[in-house]
XYZ file of C-alpha atoms in Angstrom:
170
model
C 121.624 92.639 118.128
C 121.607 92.530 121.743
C 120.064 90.464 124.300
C 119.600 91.921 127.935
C 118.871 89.351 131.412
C 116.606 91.655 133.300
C 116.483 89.377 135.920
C 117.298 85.099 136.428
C 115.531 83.553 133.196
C 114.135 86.715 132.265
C 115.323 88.452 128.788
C 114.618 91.188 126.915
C 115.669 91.400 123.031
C 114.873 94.890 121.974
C 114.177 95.509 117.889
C 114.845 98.721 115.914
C 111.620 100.167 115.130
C 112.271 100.110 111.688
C 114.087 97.118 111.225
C 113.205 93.197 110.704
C 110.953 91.457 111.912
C 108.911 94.071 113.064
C 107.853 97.114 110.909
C 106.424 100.212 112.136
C 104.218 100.341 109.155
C 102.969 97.078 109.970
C 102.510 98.013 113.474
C 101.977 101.614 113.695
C 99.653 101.480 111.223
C 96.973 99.228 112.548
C 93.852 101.057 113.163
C 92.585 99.529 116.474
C 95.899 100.326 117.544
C 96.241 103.244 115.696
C 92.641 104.484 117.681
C 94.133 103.723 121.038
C 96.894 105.406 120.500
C 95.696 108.502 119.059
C 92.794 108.600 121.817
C 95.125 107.552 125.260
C 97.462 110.908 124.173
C 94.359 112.960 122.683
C 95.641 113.241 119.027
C 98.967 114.759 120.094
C 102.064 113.600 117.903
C 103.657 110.520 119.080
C 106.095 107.772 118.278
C 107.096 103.871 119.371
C 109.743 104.396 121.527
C 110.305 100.626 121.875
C 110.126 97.290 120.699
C 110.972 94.344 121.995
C 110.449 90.023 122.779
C 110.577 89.451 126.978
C 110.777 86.040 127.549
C 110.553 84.335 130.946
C 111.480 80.712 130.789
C 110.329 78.045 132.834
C 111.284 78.315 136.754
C 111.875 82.292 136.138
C 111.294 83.988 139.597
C 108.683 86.967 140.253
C 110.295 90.224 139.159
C 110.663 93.210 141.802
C 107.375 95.772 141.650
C 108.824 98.433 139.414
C 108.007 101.130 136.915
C 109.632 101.145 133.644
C 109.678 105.515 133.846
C 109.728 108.147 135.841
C 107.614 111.415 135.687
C 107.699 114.672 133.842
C 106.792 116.669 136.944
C 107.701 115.987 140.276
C 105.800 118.537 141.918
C 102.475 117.610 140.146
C 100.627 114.534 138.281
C 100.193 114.696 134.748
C 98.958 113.081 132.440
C 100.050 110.059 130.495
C 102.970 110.730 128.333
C 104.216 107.354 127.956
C 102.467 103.607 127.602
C 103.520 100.296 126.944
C 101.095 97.356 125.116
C 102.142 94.258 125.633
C 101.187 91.132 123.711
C 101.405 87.893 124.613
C 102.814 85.317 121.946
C 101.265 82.471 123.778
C 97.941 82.057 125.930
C 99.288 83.231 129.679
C 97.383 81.359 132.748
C 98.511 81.508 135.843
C 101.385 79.112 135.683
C 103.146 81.150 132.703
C 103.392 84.021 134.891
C 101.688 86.687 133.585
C 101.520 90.510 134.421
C 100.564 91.907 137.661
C 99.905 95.624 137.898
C 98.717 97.672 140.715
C 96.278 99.662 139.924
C 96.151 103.187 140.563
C 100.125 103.348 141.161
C 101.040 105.324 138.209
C 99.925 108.345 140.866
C 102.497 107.387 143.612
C 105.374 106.553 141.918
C 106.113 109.932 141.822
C 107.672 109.542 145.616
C 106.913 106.244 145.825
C 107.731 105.368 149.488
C 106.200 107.649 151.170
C 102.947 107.686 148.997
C 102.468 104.153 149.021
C 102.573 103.982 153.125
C 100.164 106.647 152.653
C 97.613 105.052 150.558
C 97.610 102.253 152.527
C 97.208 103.622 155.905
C 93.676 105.090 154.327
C 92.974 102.139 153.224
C 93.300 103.439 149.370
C 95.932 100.971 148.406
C 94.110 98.927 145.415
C 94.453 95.366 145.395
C 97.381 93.772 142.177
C 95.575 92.686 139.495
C 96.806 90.091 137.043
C 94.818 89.286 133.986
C 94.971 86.435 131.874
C 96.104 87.022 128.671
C 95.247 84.878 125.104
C 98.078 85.357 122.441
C 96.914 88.066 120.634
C 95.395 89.945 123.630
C 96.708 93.029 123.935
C 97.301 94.770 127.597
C 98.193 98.504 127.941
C 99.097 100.713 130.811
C 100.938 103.361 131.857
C 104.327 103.890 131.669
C 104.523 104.778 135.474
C 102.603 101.958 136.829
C 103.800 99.731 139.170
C 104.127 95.848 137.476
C 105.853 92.844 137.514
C 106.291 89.362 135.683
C 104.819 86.442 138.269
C 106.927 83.245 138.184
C 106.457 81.003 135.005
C 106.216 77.679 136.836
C 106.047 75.834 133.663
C 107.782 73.906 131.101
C 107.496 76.489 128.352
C 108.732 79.823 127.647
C 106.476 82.743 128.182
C 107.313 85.437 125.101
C 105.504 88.889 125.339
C 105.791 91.578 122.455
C 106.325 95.041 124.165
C 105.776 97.997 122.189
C 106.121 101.664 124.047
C 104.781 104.298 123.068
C 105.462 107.682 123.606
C 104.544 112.091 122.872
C 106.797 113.126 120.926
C 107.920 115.859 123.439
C 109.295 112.823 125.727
């Protein structure tokens, strides 16, 4: 239905949950996943918030560092209310442009400026990671987490299924 440009050669096309091609039951009701799930929000009622393809084609710039939500409680860190799992539809090296996360940053975003300068002047600012990724693989993190898509300096598109996950309170 709709196809979003999230940034130069960068798309997102976001499914209904409960439409074509994808099927919650299909989805939702894979065990492994199913385990994860169930286990990241300690059996507490949740939903998919989101599905969707994000596709960075070749020469796609680095996205900005950002976090795709916010938190609860300003005041206070909380637990994880929200995660996304994203699977790549192709094997990702280094030239597709895969994920890079930095770990640990679900904790500053809260008031992000001031807490990154923090962490780093103690020397407490992790290093990015960026795994590589077989299709198939399946790479989950929190919601609040600081991440971006690296350049795909290749000749071939990089799709990623994103599914988001979510209590049921959020």
């Amino acid at each position: 239905k709709e196809i979003v440009m999230r940034s130069p050669g960068r798309f997102e096309m976001p499914f209904g949950c409960d439409r074509e091609p994808f099927s919650n039951d299909e989805i939702i009701n894979n065990g492994v996943l199913l385990r994860i799930v169930y286990s990241l929000f300690s059996g507490d009622d949740y939903y998919m918030c989101n599905m969707s393809i994000v596709n960075a084609t070749p020469d796609s710039a680095d996205q900005g560092w950002h976090a795709d939500g916010g938190h609860i409680n300003l005041q206070a860190h909380e637990e994880s209310h929200c995660f996304n799992v994203f699977v790549p539809l192709v094997d990702v090296d280094a030239a597709l442009g895969p994920t890079e996360l930095r770990p640990g940053s679900h904790y500053l975003t809260r008031n992000l400026e001031p807490r990154m300068l923090a962490a780093k002047a103690r020397g407490k600012l992790r290093k990015p990671a960026m795994p590589l990724l077989r299709a198939g693989d399946a790479l989950l993190f929190d919601y609040r987490i600081l991440h971006r898509g690296r350049a795909n300096n290749s000749d071939i598109d990089r799709p990623i299924l994103v599914m988001t996950f979510a209590k049921r309170t959020f």
